[in-house]
Structure formats: structure tokens, C-alpha cells
PDB file of C-alpha atoms in Angstrom:
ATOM      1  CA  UNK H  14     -30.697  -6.826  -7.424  1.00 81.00           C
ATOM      2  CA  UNK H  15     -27.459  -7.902  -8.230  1.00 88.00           C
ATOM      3  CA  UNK H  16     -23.880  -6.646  -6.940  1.00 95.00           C
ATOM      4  CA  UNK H  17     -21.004  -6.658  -8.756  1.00 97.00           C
ATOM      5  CA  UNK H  18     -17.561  -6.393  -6.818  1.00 97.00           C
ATOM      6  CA  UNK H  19     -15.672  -3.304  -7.919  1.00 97.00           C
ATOM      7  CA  UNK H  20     -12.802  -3.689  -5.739  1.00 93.00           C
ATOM      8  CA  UNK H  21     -11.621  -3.901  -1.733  1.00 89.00           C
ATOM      9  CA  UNK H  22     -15.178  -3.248   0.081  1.00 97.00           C
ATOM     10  CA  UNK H  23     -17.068  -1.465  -2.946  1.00 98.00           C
ATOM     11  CA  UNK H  24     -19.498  -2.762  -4.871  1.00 98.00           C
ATOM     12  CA  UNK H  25     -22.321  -1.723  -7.728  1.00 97.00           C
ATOM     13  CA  UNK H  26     -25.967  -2.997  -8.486  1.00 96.00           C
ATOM     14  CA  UNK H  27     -28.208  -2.014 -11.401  1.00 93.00           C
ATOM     15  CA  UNK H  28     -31.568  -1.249 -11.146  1.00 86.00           C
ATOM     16  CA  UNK H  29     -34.772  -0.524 -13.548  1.00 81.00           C
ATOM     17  CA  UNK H  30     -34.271   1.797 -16.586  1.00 79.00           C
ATOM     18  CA  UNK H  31     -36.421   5.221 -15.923  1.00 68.00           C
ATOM     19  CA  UNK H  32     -37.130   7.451 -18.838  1.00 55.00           C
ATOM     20  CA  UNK H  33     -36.972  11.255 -18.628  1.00 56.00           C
ATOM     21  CA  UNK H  34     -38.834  13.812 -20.542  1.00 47.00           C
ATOM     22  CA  UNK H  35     -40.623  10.168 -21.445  1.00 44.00           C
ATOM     23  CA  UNK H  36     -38.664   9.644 -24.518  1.00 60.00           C
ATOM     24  CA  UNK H  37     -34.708   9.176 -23.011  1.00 68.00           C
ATOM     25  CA  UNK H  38     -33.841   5.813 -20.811  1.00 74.00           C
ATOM     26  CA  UNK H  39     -31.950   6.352 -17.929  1.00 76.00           C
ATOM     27  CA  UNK H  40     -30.165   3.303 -16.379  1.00 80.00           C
ATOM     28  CA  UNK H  41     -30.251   3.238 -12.861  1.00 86.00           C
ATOM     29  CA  UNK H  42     -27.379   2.478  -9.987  1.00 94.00           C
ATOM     30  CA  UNK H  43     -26.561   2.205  -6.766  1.00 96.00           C
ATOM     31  CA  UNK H  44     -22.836   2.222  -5.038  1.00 98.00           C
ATOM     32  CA  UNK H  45     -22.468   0.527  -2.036  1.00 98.00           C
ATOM     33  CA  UNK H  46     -19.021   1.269   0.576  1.00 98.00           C
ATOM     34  CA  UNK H  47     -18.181  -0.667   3.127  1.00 98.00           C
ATOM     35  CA  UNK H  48     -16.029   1.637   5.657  1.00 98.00           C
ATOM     36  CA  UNK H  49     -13.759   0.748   7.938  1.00 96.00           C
ATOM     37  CA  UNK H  50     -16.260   0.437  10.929  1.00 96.00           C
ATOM     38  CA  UNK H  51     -18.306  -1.826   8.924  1.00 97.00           C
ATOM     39  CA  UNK H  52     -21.014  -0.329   8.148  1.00 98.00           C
ATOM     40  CA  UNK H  53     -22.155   0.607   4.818  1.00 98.00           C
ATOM     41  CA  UNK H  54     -21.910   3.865   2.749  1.00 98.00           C
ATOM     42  CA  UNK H  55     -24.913   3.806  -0.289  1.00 98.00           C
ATOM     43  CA  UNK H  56     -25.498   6.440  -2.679  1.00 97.00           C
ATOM     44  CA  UNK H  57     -28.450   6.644  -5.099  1.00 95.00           C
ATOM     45  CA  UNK H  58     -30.332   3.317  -3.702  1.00 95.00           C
ATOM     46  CA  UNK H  59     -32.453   1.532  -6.312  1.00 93.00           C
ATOM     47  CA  UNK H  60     -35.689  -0.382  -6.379  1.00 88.00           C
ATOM     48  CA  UNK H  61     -34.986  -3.782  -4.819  1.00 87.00           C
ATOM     49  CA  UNK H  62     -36.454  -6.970  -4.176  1.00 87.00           C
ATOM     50  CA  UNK H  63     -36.720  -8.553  -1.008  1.00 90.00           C
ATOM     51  CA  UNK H  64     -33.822 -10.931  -2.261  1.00 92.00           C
ATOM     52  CA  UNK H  65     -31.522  -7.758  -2.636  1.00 91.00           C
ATOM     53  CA  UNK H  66     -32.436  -6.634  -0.171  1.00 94.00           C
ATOM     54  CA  UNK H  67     -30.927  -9.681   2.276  1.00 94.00           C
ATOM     55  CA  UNK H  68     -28.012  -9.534  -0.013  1.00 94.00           C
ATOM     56  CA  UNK H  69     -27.082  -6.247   1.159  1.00 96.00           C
ATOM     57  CA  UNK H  70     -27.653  -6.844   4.586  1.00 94.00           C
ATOM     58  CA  UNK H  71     -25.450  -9.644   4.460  1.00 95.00           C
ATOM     59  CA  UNK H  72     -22.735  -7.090   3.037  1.00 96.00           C
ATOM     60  CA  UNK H  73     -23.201  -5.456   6.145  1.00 97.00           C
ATOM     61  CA  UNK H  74     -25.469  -2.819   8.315  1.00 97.00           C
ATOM     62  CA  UNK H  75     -26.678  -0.019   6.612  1.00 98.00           C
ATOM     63  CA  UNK H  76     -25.229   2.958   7.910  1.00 98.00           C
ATOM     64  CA  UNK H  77     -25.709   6.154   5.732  1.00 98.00           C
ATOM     65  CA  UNK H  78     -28.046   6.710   2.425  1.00 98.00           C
ATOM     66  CA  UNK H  79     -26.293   9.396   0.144  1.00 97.00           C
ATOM     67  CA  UNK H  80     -28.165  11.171  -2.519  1.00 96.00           C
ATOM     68  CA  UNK H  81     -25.359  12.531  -4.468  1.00 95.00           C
ATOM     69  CA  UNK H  82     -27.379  14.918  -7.831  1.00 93.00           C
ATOM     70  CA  UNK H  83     -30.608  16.593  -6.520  1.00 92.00           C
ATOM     71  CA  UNK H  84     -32.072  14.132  -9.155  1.00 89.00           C
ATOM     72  CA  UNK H  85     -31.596  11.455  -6.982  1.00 90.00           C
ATOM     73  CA  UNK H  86     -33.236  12.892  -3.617  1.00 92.00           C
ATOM     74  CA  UNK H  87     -36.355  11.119  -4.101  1.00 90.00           C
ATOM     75  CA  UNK H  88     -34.552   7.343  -3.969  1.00 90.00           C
ATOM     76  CA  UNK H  89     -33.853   8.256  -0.281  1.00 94.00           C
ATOM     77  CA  UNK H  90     -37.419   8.481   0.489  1.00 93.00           C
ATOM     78  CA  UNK H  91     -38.662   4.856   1.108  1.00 92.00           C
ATOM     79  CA  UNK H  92     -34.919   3.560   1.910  1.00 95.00           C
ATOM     80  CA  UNK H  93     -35.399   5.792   4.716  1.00 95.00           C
ATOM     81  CA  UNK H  94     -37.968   3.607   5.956  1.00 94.00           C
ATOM     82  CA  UNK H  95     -36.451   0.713   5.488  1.00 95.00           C
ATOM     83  CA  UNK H  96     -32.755   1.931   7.343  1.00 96.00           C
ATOM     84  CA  UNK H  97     -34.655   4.006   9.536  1.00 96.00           C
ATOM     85  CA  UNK H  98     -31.049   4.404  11.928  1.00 96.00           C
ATOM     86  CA  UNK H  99     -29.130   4.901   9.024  1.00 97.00           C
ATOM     87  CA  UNK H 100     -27.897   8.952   8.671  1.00 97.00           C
ATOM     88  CA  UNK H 101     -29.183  10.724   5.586  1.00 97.00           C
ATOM     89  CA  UNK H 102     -27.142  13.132   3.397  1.00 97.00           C
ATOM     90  CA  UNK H 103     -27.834  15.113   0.171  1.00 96.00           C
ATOM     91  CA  UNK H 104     -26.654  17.547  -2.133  1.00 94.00           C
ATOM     92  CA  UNK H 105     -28.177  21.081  -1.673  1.00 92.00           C
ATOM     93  CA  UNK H 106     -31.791  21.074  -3.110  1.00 90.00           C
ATOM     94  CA  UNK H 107     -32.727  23.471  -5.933  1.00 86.00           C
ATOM     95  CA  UNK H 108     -35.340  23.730  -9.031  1.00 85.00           C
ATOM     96  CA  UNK H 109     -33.957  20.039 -10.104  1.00 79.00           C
ATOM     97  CA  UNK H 110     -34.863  18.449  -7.024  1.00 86.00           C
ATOM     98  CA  UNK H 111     -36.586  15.277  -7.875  1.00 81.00           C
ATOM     99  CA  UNK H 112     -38.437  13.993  -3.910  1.00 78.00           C
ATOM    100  CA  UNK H 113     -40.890  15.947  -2.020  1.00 69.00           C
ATOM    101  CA  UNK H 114     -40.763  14.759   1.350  1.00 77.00           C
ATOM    102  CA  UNK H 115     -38.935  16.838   4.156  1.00 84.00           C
ATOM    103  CA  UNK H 116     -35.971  14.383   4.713  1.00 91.00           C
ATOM    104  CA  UNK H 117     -33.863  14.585   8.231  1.00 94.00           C
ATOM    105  CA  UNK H 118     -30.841  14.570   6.364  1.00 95.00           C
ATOM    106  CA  UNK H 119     -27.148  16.909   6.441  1.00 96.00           C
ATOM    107  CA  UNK H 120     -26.528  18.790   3.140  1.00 96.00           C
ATOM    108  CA  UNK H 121     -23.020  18.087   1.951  1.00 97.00           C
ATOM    109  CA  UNK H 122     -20.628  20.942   1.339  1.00 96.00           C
ATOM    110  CA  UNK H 123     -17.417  21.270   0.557  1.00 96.00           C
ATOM    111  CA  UNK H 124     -16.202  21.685   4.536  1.00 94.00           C
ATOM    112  CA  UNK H 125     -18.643  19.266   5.399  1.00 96.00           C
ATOM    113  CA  UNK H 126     -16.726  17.124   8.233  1.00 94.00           C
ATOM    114  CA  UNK H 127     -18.036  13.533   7.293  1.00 97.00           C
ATOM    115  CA  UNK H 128     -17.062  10.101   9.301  1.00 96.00           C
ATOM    116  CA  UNK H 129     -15.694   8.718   6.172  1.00 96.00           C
ATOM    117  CA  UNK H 130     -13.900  11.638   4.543  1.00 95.00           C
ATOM    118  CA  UNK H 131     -10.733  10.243   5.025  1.00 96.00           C
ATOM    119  CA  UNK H 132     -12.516   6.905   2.786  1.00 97.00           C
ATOM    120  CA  UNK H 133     -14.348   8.745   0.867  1.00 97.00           C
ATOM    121  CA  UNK H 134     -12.987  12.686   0.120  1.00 98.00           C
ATOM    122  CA  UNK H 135     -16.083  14.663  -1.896  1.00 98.00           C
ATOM    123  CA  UNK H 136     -15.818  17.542  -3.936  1.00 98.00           C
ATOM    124  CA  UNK H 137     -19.491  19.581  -5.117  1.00 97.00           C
ATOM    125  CA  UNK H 138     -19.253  20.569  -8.822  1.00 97.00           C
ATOM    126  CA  UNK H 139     -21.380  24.356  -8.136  1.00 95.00           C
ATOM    127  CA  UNK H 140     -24.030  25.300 -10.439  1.00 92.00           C
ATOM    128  CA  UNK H 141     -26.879  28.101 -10.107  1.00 93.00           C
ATOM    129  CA  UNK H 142     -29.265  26.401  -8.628  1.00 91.00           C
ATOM    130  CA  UNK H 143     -27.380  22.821  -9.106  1.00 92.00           C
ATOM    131  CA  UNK H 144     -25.342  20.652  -7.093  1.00 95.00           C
ATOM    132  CA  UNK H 145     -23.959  17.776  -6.871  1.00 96.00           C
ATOM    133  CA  UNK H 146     -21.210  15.727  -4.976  1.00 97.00           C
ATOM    134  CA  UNK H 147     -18.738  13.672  -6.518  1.00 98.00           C
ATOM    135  CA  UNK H 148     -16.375  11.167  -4.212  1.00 98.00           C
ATOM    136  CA  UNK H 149     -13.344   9.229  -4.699  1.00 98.00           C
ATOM    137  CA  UNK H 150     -13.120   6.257  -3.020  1.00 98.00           C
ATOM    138  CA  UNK H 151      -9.605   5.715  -1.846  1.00 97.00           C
ATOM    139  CA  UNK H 152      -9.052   2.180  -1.366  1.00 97.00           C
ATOM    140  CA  UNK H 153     -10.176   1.256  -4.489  1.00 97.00           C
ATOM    141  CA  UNK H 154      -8.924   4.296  -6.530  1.00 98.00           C
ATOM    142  CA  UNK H 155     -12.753   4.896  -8.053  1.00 98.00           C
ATOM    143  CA  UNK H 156     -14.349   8.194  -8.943  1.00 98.00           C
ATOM    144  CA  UNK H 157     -18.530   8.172  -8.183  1.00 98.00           C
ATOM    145  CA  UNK H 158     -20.511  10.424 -10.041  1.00 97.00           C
ATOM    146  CA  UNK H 159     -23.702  11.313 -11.117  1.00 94.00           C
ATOM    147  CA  UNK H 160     -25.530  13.518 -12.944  1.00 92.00           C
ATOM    148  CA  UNK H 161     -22.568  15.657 -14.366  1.00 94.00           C
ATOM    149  CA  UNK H 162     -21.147  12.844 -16.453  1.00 96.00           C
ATOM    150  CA  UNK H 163     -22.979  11.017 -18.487  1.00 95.00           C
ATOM    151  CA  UNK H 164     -22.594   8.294 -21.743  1.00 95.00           C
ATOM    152  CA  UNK H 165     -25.332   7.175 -23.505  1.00 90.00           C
ATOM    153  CA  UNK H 166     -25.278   4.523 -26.089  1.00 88.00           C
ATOM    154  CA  UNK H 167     -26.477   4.979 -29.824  1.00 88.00           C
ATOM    155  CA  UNK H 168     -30.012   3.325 -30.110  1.00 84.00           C
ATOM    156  CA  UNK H 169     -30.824   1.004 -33.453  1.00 88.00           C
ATOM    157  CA  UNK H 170     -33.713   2.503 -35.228  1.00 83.00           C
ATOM    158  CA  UNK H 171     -34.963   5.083 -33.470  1.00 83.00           C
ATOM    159  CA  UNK H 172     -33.160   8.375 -34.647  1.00 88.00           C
ATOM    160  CA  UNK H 173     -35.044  11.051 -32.732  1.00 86.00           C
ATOM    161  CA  UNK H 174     -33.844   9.760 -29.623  1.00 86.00           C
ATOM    162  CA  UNK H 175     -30.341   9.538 -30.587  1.00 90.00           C
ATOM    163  CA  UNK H 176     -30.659  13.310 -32.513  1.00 91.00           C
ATOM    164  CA  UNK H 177     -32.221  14.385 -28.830  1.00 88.00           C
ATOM    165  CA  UNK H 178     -29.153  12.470 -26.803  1.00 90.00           C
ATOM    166  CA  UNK H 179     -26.298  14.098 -29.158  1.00 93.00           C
ATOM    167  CA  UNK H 180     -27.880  17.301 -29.000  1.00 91.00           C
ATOM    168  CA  UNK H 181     -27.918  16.869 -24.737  1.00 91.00           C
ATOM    169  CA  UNK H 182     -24.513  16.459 -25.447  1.00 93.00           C
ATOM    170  CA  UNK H 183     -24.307  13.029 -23.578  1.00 93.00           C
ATOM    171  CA  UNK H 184     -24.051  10.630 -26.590  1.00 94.00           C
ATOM    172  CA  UNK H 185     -21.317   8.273 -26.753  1.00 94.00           C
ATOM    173  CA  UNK H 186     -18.240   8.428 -25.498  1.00 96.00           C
ATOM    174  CA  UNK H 187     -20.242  11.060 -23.110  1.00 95.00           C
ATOM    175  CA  UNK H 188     -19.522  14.077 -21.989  1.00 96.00           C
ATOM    176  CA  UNK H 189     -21.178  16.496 -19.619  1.00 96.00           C
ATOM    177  CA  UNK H 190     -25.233  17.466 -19.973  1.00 94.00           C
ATOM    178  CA  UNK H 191     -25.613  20.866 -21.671  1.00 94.00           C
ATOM    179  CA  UNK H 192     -28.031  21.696 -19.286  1.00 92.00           C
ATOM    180  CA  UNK H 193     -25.524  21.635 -16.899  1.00 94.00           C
ATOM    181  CA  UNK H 194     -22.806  23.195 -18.711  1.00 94.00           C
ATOM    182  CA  UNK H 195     -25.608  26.016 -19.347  1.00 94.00           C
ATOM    183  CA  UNK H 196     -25.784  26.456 -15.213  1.00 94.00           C
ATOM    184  CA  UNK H 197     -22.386  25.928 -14.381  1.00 94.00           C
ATOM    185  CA  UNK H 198     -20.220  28.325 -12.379  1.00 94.00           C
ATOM    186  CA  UNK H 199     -16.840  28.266 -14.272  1.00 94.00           C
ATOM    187  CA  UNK H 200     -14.610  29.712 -11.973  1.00 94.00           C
ATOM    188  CA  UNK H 201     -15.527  27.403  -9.335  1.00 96.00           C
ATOM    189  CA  UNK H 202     -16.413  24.739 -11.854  1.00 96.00           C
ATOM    190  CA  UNK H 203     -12.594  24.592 -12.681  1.00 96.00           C
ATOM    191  CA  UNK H 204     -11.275  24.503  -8.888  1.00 96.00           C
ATOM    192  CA  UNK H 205     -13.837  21.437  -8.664  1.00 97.00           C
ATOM    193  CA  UNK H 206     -12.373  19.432 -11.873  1.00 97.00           C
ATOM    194  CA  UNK H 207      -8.865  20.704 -10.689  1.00 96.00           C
ATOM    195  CA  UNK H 208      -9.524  18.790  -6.862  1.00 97.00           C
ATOM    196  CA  UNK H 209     -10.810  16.056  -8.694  1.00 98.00           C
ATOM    197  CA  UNK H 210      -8.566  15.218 -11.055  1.00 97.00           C
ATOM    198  CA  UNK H 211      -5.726  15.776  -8.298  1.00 97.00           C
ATOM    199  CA  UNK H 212      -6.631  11.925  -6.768  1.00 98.00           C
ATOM    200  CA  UNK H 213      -5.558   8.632  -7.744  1.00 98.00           C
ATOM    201  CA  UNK H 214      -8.389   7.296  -9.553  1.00 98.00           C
ATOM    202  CA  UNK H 215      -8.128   4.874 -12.694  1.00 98.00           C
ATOM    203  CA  UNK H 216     -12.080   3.754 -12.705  1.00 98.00           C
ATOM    204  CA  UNK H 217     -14.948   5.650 -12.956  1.00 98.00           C
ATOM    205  CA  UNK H 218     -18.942   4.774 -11.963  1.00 98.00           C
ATOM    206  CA  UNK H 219     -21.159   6.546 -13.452  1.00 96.00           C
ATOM    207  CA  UNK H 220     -24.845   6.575 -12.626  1.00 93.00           C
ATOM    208  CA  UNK H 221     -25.927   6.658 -15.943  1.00 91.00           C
ATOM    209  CA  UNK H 222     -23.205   5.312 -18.514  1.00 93.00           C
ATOM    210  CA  UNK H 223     -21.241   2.260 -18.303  1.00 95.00           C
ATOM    211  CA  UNK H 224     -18.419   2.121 -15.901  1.00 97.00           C
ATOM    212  CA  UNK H 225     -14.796   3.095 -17.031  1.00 98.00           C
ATOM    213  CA  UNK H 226     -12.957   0.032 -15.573  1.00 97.00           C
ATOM    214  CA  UNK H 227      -9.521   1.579 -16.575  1.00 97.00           C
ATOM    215  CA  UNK H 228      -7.990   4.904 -17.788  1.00 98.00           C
ATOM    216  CA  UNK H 229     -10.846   6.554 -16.103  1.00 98.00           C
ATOM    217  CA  UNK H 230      -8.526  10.115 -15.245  1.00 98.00           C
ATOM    218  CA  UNK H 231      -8.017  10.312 -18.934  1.00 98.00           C
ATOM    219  CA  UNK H 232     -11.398   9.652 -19.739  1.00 98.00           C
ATOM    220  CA  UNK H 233     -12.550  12.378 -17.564  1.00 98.00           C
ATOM    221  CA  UNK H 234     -10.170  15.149 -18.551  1.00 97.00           C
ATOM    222  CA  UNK H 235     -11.111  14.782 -21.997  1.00 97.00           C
ATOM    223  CA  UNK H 236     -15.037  14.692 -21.166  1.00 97.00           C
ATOM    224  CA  UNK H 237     -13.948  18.419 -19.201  1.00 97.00           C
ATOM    225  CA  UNK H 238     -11.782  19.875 -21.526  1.00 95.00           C
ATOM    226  CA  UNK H 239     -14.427  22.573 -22.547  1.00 93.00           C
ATOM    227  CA  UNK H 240     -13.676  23.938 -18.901  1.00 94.00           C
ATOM    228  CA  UNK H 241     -10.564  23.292 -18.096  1.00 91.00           C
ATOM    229  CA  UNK H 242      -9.344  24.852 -21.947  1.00 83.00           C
ATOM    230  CA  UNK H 243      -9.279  28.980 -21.073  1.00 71.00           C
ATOM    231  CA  UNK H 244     -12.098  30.766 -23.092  1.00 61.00           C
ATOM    232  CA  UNK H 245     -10.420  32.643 -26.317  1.00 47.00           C
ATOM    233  CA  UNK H 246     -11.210  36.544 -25.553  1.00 40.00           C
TER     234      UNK H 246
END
């Protein structure tokens, strides 16, 4: 496990590609904080060595383990024996929840008071049955996300993948799942996308895409424009 540097106290590893519905890759990555007590903020840990392991531990102690998407639930599971002091937090479960274990972690809500809020401000993009927490952190000026944006590259030679990828509505430059768009909320949808686009970010990490270094705000109002563009009656 490797960590690349995003900016002041922020930094991103890679992990192993996972496939879903066995056919599509998924990349795989973690975002690690470092807040200003020290301790460390990670969301959506990865499979690790015992090398990467030390490497994040010399970062700093691990303080909380965030699953942001319902998808990601499950990557808590043995990090949470590993940090067992460190405070667990997830998105509210539903039919997409991926982890079966009873985890002694705080769901994150909109109100939810967290220690790093004024770090790391969240906003939950509503769905029926689907949630999932996006967060902007300050310092830096990045967006996190996870699930609800995705970009996935075009794949030499092997066409029903890529037909399956454009028709999930995630190819290249990316955009959001239809799956998702098929569950969202709109109203409230558009009162998330209007909170988040309201902070300072110019990069964007993405779980599974590559990360918008620059121009990010731009990039993500055009990935949204189906709902922030009012329906024609």
C-alpha cells in the first residue's frame, strides 16, 4: 500500500481491483485525514500489507474508520480489529449494504455533530433505500466521494464490458450510476448537489475513477446537470 500526498495532511492509497456483477473492475481506495488533534480520519480502508500498514501508523494514530456508500460497510469489518479504539461511522444501511457483521458504529446524518465537522463538513446525497456521505475537506479544498460518482475507462477489446459500463452510465468522463439516478430523491437530491457545490473545492477523489486534480467544481456540475436542469413539464 502506497500513499500518495494530496495536499496539507490528506493523503490517498490504492488498493486491489474488485469486480462486480463478476464482469465490471472496480478500483479500490482509501482516503486518509489527518485532523488537527492528530489523529487520523480514514474512509473506505483497503486490503493492506503489513508494510502499509506501519506506513500509516507512522502517519499517525488511527482515530476513526468511515464507511462513506453502504457498499463500502464491509471494509470496516476487519479494520475494526485492527484499530479496535478507533470510532466507527457509516452511512445508513439499506438493500445495498455490502458487510454483515453488527458494527458499533454512529450512522452519519445530515445534523450529525462530528469532532471534525469543522475539517471535514458532510453532506448525504438521499436515495430510497440509499445513502451515502460525501465530505469536503477544507484545508485542502478536496471533495471525497463514493459511490455516486463514478468514471470508468474504455477497455481495449472487450466490448461487452464497455456496452455494460456506458449503459451504467459511468463510462468516461463519468457521470452518476443509473441505478442511483433510478433511486434518487430529487427534491432533496438537488438541496444535496446545491450544499455541495456551495464549498471551495477544485479536486475531486473518487473511489472508483481517477482523481480530478483540478477544475474538479466544474467537473462535477456537469456530471449533475441531469438534476440540477428543471424537468420540462
Amino acid at each position: 500500500m502506497e500513499f500518495e500526498a494530496l495536499g496539507p495532511d490528506i493523503w490517498v492509497a490504492d488498493g486491489p481491483t474488485a469486480l462486480d456483477l463478476v464482469i465490471v473492475p472496480y478500483p479500490t481506495r482509501m482516503t486518509v485525514v489527518r485532523l488537527a488533534d492528530g489523529g487520523l480520519w480514514v474512509s473506505s480502508p483497503i486490503a493492506s500489507s503489513f508494510d502499509g500498514l506501519e506506513r500509516l501508523r507512522r502517519l499517525g494514530p488511527v482515530g476513526h474508520l468511515v464507511a462513506a456508500t453502504p457498499r463500502h460497510i464491509w471494509r470496516l469489518e476487519h479494520w475494526h480489529e485492527l484499530f479496535p479504539e478507533a470510532r466507527l461511522w457509516t452511512c445508513a444501511k439499506g438493500p445495498a449494504t455490502l458487510g454483515g457483521r453488527d458494527l458499533p458504529a454512529a450512522v452519519l446524518r445530515n445534523r450529525t455533530a462530528t469532532p471534525w465537522r469543522e475539517e471535514l463538513p458532510h453532506a448525504v446525497y438521499p436515495g430510497i433505500g440509499f445513502e451515502e456521505t460525501t465530505f469536503f475537506h477544507r484545508p485542502s479544498r478536496t471533495l471525497l466521494v463514493e459511490d455516486i460518482v463514478q468514471c470508468h475507462e474504455h477497455h481495449p477489446a472487450r466490448p461487452a464490458l464497455n456496452r455494460l459500463i456506458r449503459f451504467g452510465g459511468v463510462a468516461a468522463p463519468g457521470g452518476v450510476p443509473r441505478d442511483v439516478r433510478a433511486i434518487t430523491r430529487r427534491d432533496a437530491a438537488r438541496r444535496w448537489a446545491e450544499r455541495v457545490l456551495s464549498w471551495d473545492f477544485d479536486r475531486l477523489v473518487m473511489a472508483h475513477g481517477p482523481i480530478i486534480r483540478t477544475g474538479a467544481k466544474r467537473y462535477l456540475e456537469a456530471r449533475l446537470d441531469w438534476l440540477l436542469t428543471p424537468r420540462r413539464r
